[in-house]
Amino acid sequence: MMPRERLRIAVQKSGRLSDPCFDLLDRCGLRFRRSRDGLFCYGDGEPIDLLLVRDDDIPGMIGQGVCDLGIVGRNVLAEFGGNGDANALRGLRDLGFGRCRLAIAVPQDRVYAGPASLAGLRIATSYPNLLRGWLDRQGIGAAVVTLSGSVEIAPRLGTADAICDLVQSGATLIANHLREVDCVLDSEAVLVAADPLPADGRRDAIELLLRRVDGVTRVRGSRLLLLQAARDCVDAIVAALPGAPRPTVLQMDGEPGRVMLQALCPDELGWRQLEAIQRAGARELFVLPVERALA
Ligand code: PRT
Ligand code: ZN
């Protein structure tokens, strides 16, 4: 491969991961101009460009060196990531969105008493490598029926006895009279890269990106709580804070015995929690959203 200075990240063009990916990159301060065909986004400012593709193609494109990084579900990384491409892949960061699980489901009325109940059955899936690996680890002999889509209707069509498919809310399984019985893989979106990472100028862009991704994901959903209180009340207030954060307590100028307290809380603060903190002696409470953080 020719040395390249600009970093190229493969992102799903349109699908469940697209919006959260663009949102993450936006929060990382990256801005792009989209090409006319909509397949390439040229980065303004930082030397980071995007290639917009089908998610299944991303591991292969990184493996062949067409892209340096990509964002895919762990399910795709695990299924397509080890297909003998030139480079090995590795996950750099779990991104906390696109959560789902690759699960085994059977028709509502089929008895399931553990993986052994699958012996001799036909199981439909779009993830034959993952399913085969899981069955082998369980020591179960079953036929893997590979389908590219509409896996959930295979049992009704009589082409399979069970399925192995992605599940999020479970509504699709229920609508198809199926019951989730086992988990093959827990998944979420992952930032992946070729292993080893490129050693040229792209390395700096990767490090910049990772610092910013960490700065965004570390505080996602966090709230900054600011309040005033009498110093005597601090212990009771700290005990009432959810998620046991370590607050900063500041002496207020010209007001001996009064402090200002700030705490980074890992989750949303509900009214009941705030009211409990207020009862513990807090006044002038402010709850602020946190966009990003640097250590
Ligand atoms: O066109 P392209 O190949 O890029 O897109 P795609 O159709 O292959 O992928 P897409 O956009 O559906 O999903 C992209 C990634 O999102 C997946 O690889 C997963 O990592 C992740 N993800 C998270 C999901 C789901 N949740 C999900 N619920 N992917 C698919 N589903 C489907 C599932 O297959 C089933 O049909 O949604 C249905 C189940 O949803 P519930 O909520 O009814 O359980
Ligand atoms: Zn896909």
Coordinates of C-alpha atoms and ligand atoms in Angstrom, one line a residue:
M1 CA 0.0 0.0 0.0
M2 CA 1.2 3.5 -0.8
P3 CA 1.8 5.5 2.3
R4 CA -1.2 7.7 3.1
E5 CA -1.3 10.8 5.2
R6 CA -5.1 11.0 5.6
L7 CA -6.9 8.6 7.8
R8 CA -9.8 6.8 6.3
I9 CA -12.7 5.5 8.4
A10 CA -15.4 3.1 7.0
V11 CA -18.9 3.8 8.4
Q12 CA -22.2 2.2 7.6
K13 CA -23.8 4.2 4.7
S14 CA -27.4 3.8 5.8
G15 CA -28.6 1.6 8.6
R16 CA -28.9 1.4 12.4
L17 CA -25.3 2.5 13.0
S18 CA -25.2 5.5 10.7
D19 CA -26.9 8.2 12.8
P20 CA -25.1 7.3 16.0
C21 CA -21.7 7.1 14.1
F22 CA -22.2 10.6 12.6
D23 CA -23.3 11.9 15.9
L24 CA -20.2 10.5 17.6
L25 CA -17.9 11.9 14.9
D26 CA -19.6 15.3 15.2
R27 CA -19.1 15.3 18.9
C28 CA -15.5 14.6 18.2
G29 CA -15.4 17.9 16.4
L30 CA -15.0 16.3 12.9
R31 CA -16.8 17.9 10.0
F32 CA -17.1 16.5 6.5
R33 CA -18.1 17.4 3.0
R34 CA -19.9 14.6 1.2
S35 CA -19.0 13.7 -2.4
R36 CA -21.6 13.9 -5.1
D37 CA -22.2 10.2 -5.1
G38 CA -22.5 10.2 -1.4
L39 CA -19.9 7.4 -0.9
F40 CA -17.0 9.6 0.3
C41 CA -16.8 12.3 3.0
Y42 CA -13.8 14.6 2.9
G43 CA -12.8 15.8 6.3
D44 CA -12.6 19.6 6.9
G45 CA -9.8 20.5 9.3
E46 CA -8.5 17.2 10.5
P47 CA -6.9 14.8 8.0
I48 CA -9.7 12.2 8.5
D49 CA -12.0 11.1 5.7
L50 CA -15.0 8.7 5.7
L51 CA -16.0 6.0 3.3
L52 CA -19.7 5.1 3.4
V53 CA -20.4 1.4 2.8
R54 CA -22.4 -1.6 3.8
D55 CA -21.5 -2.7 7.3
D56 CA -20.7 -6.3 6.2
D57 CA -18.0 -4.9 3.8
I58 CA -16.1 -2.9 6.5
P59 CA -13.9 -5.7 8.0
G60 CA -12.8 -6.7 4.5
M61 CA -12.0 -3.1 3.5
I62 CA -9.8 -2.7 6.6
G63 CA -8.2 -6.1 6.1
Q64 CA -7.3 -5.0 2.5
G65 CA -6.0 -1.7 3.6
V66 CA -8.6 0.3 1.7
C67 CA -9.6 1.9 5.1
D68 CA -7.7 2.2 8.3
L69 CA -10.5 2.2 10.8
G70 CA -14.2 1.3 10.8
I71 CA -17.2 1.2 13.0
V72 CA -19.2 -2.0 13.0
G73 CA -21.2 -4.2 15.4
R74 CA -19.1 -6.7 17.3
N75 CA -21.3 -9.3 15.5
V76 CA -20.0 -8.2 12.1
L77 CA -16.4 -7.9 13.4
A78 CA -16.6 -11.4 14.8
E79 CA -18.4 -12.9 11.8
F80 CA -16.4 -11.3 9.0
G81 CA -13.3 -10.2 10.8
G82 CA -11.2 -13.3 10.5
N83 CA -11.7 -14.2 6.8
G84 CA -8.1 -14.6 5.9
D85 CA -7.6 -11.0 4.7
A86 CA -4.1 -9.5 4.5
N87 CA -4.3 -7.8 7.9
A88 CA -5.8 -8.9 11.2
L89 CA -8.3 -6.7 12.8
R90 CA -8.6 -5.5 16.4
G91 CA -11.3 -3.6 18.3
L92 CA -9.9 -0.3 19.6
R93 CA -12.9 1.0 21.6
D94 CA -16.4 -0.2 22.5
L95 CA -18.7 2.7 21.6
G96 CA -21.8 2.0 23.7
F97 CA -24.5 2.2 21.0
G98 CA -26.0 -0.4 18.6
R99 CA -26.4 -2.8 21.5
C100 CA -28.0 -6.1 20.7
R101 CA -27.4 -9.8 21.1
L102 CA -27.0 -12.7 18.7
A103 CA -29.4 -15.1 20.1
I104 CA -30.9 -18.6 19.6
A105 CA -34.7 -18.6 19.3
V106 CA -37.1 -21.5 18.9
P107 CA -40.8 -21.7 18.1
Q108 CA -42.9 -20.9 21.2
D109 CA -44.0 -24.5 21.7
R110 CA -40.7 -26.2 21.3
V111 CA -39.1 -27.6 24.5
Y112 CA -35.6 -26.2 25.2
A113 CA -33.5 -27.5 28.0
G114 CA -30.2 -26.1 27.0
P115 CA -28.0 -26.3 23.9
A116 CA -28.3 -30.1 23.8
S117 CA -31.9 -29.6 22.7
L118 CA -30.6 -28.2 19.4
A119 CA -28.8 -31.5 18.5
G120 CA -29.8 -32.6 15.0
L121 CA -31.9 -29.5 14.3
R122 CA -31.6 -27.1 11.3
I123 CA -30.8 -23.5 12.5
A124 CA -31.2 -20.6 10.2
T125 CA -28.8 -17.6 10.5
S126 CA -27.0 -14.9 8.7
Y127 CA -24.0 -15.5 11.0
P128 CA -22.8 -19.0 10.1
N129 CA -19.3 -18.6 11.4
L130 CA -20.4 -17.4 14.8
L131 CA -23.2 -20.0 15.1
R132 CA -20.9 -22.8 14.0
G133 CA -18.3 -21.8 16.5
W134 CA -20.8 -21.6 19.3
L135 CA -22.3 -25.0 18.5
D136 CA -18.8 -26.5 18.3
R137 CA -17.9 -25.1 21.7
Q138 CA -21.1 -26.6 23.1
G139 CA -20.3 -29.9 21.4
I140 CA -23.6 -29.9 19.5
G141 CA -24.1 -31.3 16.0
A142 CA -26.7 -29.2 14.2
A143 CA -27.2 -28.1 10.6
V144 CA -26.5 -24.4 9.9
V145 CA -28.8 -23.0 7.3
T146 CA -27.3 -19.7 6.0
L147 CA -29.8 -17.0 5.0
S148 CA -29.0 -13.5 4.0
G149 CA -32.2 -12.0 5.5
S150 CA -35.7 -12.7 6.9
V151 CA -34.2 -15.3 9.2
E152 CA -37.1 -15.0 11.6
I153 CA -39.7 -16.5 9.2
A154 CA -37.6 -19.7 8.4
P155 CA -39.3 -21.8 11.0
R156 CA -42.8 -20.9 9.7
L157 CA -41.6 -21.6 6.2
G158 CA -40.4 -25.0 7.3
T159 CA -36.8 -24.3 6.2
A160 CA -35.4 -24.4 9.7
D161 CA -36.3 -25.6 13.2
A162 CA -34.7 -22.8 15.1
I163 CA -32.9 -19.5 14.3
C164 CA -29.8 -17.6 15.4
D165 CA -30.4 -13.9 14.8
L166 CA -29.9 -10.4 16.3
V167 CA -32.3 -9.4 19.0
Q168 CA -32.8 -6.0 20.5
S169 CA -36.2 -5.5 22.1
G170 CA -37.4 -9.0 21.3
A171 CA -40.5 -7.7 19.4
T172 CA -39.6 -9.3 16.1
L173 CA -39.3 -12.7 17.8
I174 CA -42.6 -12.3 19.6
A175 CA -44.3 -11.3 16.3
N176 CA -43.0 -14.5 14.7
H177 CA -44.0 -16.7 17.6
L178 CA -40.4 -17.4 18.6
R179 CA -38.8 -17.6 22.0
E180 CA -35.3 -16.5 22.8
V181 CA -33.5 -19.3 24.6
D182 CA -29.7 -18.7 24.5
C183 CA -27.2 -16.0 23.7
V184 CA -24.3 -16.6 21.3
L185 CA -22.8 -13.1 21.4
D186 CA -23.4 -9.7 23.2
S187 CA -22.8 -6.9 20.7
E188 CA -22.4 -3.2 20.5
A189 CA -20.7 -0.9 18.0
V190 CA -17.0 -1.1 18.0
L191 CA -14.2 1.1 16.6
V192 CA -12.0 -1.4 14.8
A193 CA -8.6 -1.0 13.1
A194 CA -6.0 -3.0 11.2
D195 CA -3.6 -4.7 13.5
P196 CA -0.8 -3.5 13.5
L197 CA -1.9 0.2 13.3
P198 CA -0.3 2.2 10.4
A199 CA 3.1 3.6 11.5
D200 CA 3.0 6.7 9.2
G201 CA 1.3 10.1 9.6
R202 CA -2.1 8.5 10.1
R203 CA -1.0 7.4 13.5
D204 CA -1.3 10.9 14.9
A205 CA -4.8 11.1 13.5
I206 CA -5.7 7.8 15.1
E207 CA -4.4 9.1 18.5
L208 CA -6.3 12.3 18.1
L209 CA -9.5 10.4 17.3
L210 CA -9.1 8.0 20.2
R211 CA -8.5 10.9 22.7
R212 CA -11.7 12.6 21.5
V213 CA -13.8 9.4 21.4
D214 CA -12.7 8.7 25.0
G215 CA -13.6 12.3 25.9
V216 CA -17.1 11.8 24.5
T217 CA -17.9 8.3 25.6
R218 CA -16.5 8.7 29.1
V219 CA -19.1 11.3 30.0
R220 CA -22.0 10.1 27.7
G221 CA -25.1 10.4 29.8
S222 CA -23.3 12.1 32.7
R223 CA -24.6 15.2 34.5
L224 CA -22.6 17.8 36.4
L225 CA -24.3 18.7 39.6
L226 CA -23.6 22.0 41.2
L227 CA -24.9 23.1 44.6
Q228 CA -24.3 25.1 47.7
A229 CA -24.6 23.9 51.3
A230 CA -23.5 24.4 54.9
R231 CA -20.2 22.5 55.4
D232 CA -22.0 20.4 58.1
C233 CA -24.4 19.0 55.5
V234 CA -21.7 17.8 53.1
D235 CA -21.5 14.2 54.4
A236 CA -25.3 13.8 54.2
I237 CA -25.4 15.3 50.7
V238 CA -22.5 13.1 49.4
A239 CA -24.4 10.0 50.8
A240 CA -27.4 11.0 48.8
L241 CA -25.5 11.4 45.5
P242 CA -26.3 8.5 43.0
G243 CA -23.5 6.5 41.5
A244 CA -21.0 7.4 44.4
P245 CA -19.1 10.2 42.5
R246 CA -16.2 11.9 44.2
P247 CA -17.3 15.5 44.5
T248 CA -15.1 18.6 44.7
V249 CA -15.9 20.8 47.7
L250 CA -15.0 24.5 47.5
Q251 CA -15.0 27.0 50.3
M252 CA -17.2 30.0 49.3
D253 CA -15.5 33.4 49.5
G254 CA -16.5 35.5 52.5
E255 CA -19.0 32.9 53.7
P256 CA -17.3 30.8 56.4
G257 CA -19.1 27.5 56.9
R258 CA -20.6 27.5 53.4
V259 CA -19.3 25.5 50.5
M260 CA -20.0 24.9 46.9
L261 CA -20.0 21.3 45.8
Q262 CA -19.6 19.9 42.3
A263 CA -20.0 16.3 41.3
L264 CA -20.0 14.4 38.0
C265 CA -22.9 11.9 38.2
P266 CA -22.8 9.0 35.8
D267 CA -26.5 9.1 35.0
E268 CA -29.5 11.4 34.6
L269 CA -30.5 12.9 38.0
G270 CA -34.2 12.4 38.5
W271 CA -36.5 14.7 40.6
R272 CA -36.7 12.3 43.5
Q273 CA -32.9 12.1 43.7
L274 CA -32.6 15.9 43.6
E275 CA -35.3 16.3 46.2
A276 CA -33.4 13.9 48.5
I277 CA -30.2 15.9 48.0
Q278 CA -32.1 19.1 48.8
R279 CA -33.5 17.5 52.0
A280 CA -29.9 16.7 52.9
G281 CA -29.2 20.5 53.0
A282 CA -28.4 21.4 49.4
R283 CA -29.5 24.8 48.0
E284 CA -29.1 26.4 44.5
L285 CA -28.9 23.1 42.7
F286 CA -28.0 23.0 39.1
V287 CA -27.9 19.9 36.8
L288 CA -25.9 20.5 33.7
P289 CA -25.4 18.1 30.7
V290 CA -21.8 17.2 30.0
E291 CA -20.6 17.1 26.4
R292 CA -17.0 16.1 26.6
A293 CA -14.2 15.8 29.1
L294 CA -10.4 15.9 29.0
A295 CA -8.4 14.5 31.9
Ligands
PRT1 O1 -27.2 -2.4 4.5 P1 -26.3 -2.9 5.5 O2 -25.7 -4.3 5.3 O3 -25.2 -1.8 5.9 O4 -27.2 -2.9 6.9 P2 -27.8 -4.2 7.7 O5 -29.2 -4.3 7.3 O6 -26.9 -5.4 7.6 O7 -27.6 -3.7 9.2 P3 -28.6 -2.9 10.2 O8 -28.5 -1.5 9.8 O9 -29.9 -3.6 10.3 O10 -27.8 -3.2 11.5 C1 -26.4 -2.7 11.7 C2 -25.9 -3.2 13.0 O11 -26.8 -2.7 14.0 C3 -26.0 -4.7 13.2 O12 -24.8 -5.4 12.7 C4 -25.9 -4.8 14.8 O13 -24.6 -4.7 15.2 C5 -26.7 -3.5 15.2 N1 -28.1 -3.8 15.7 C6 -28.6 -3.4 16.9 C7 -29.1 -4.5 15.1 C8 -30.2 -4.5 15.9 N2 -29.8 -3.8 17.0 C9 -31.4 -5.2 15.5 N3 -32.4 -5.2 16.2 N4 -29.1 -5.1 13.8 C10 -30.3 -5.7 13.4 N5 -31.4 -5.8 14.2 C11 -32.6 -6.4 13.6 C12 -32.6 -8.0 13.8 O14 -31.8 -8.6 12.7 C13 -34.0 -8.3 13.7 O15 -34.5 -8.4 12.4 O16 -33.8 -6.0 14.2 C14 -34.6 -7.1 14.4 C15 -34.8 -7.4 15.8 O17 -35.1 -6.2 16.6 P4 -36.1 -6.3 17.8 O18 -36.0 -5.0 18.5 O19 -37.4 -6.6 17.3 O20 -35.6 -7.4 18.7
ZN2 ZN -25.2 -5.6 6.7

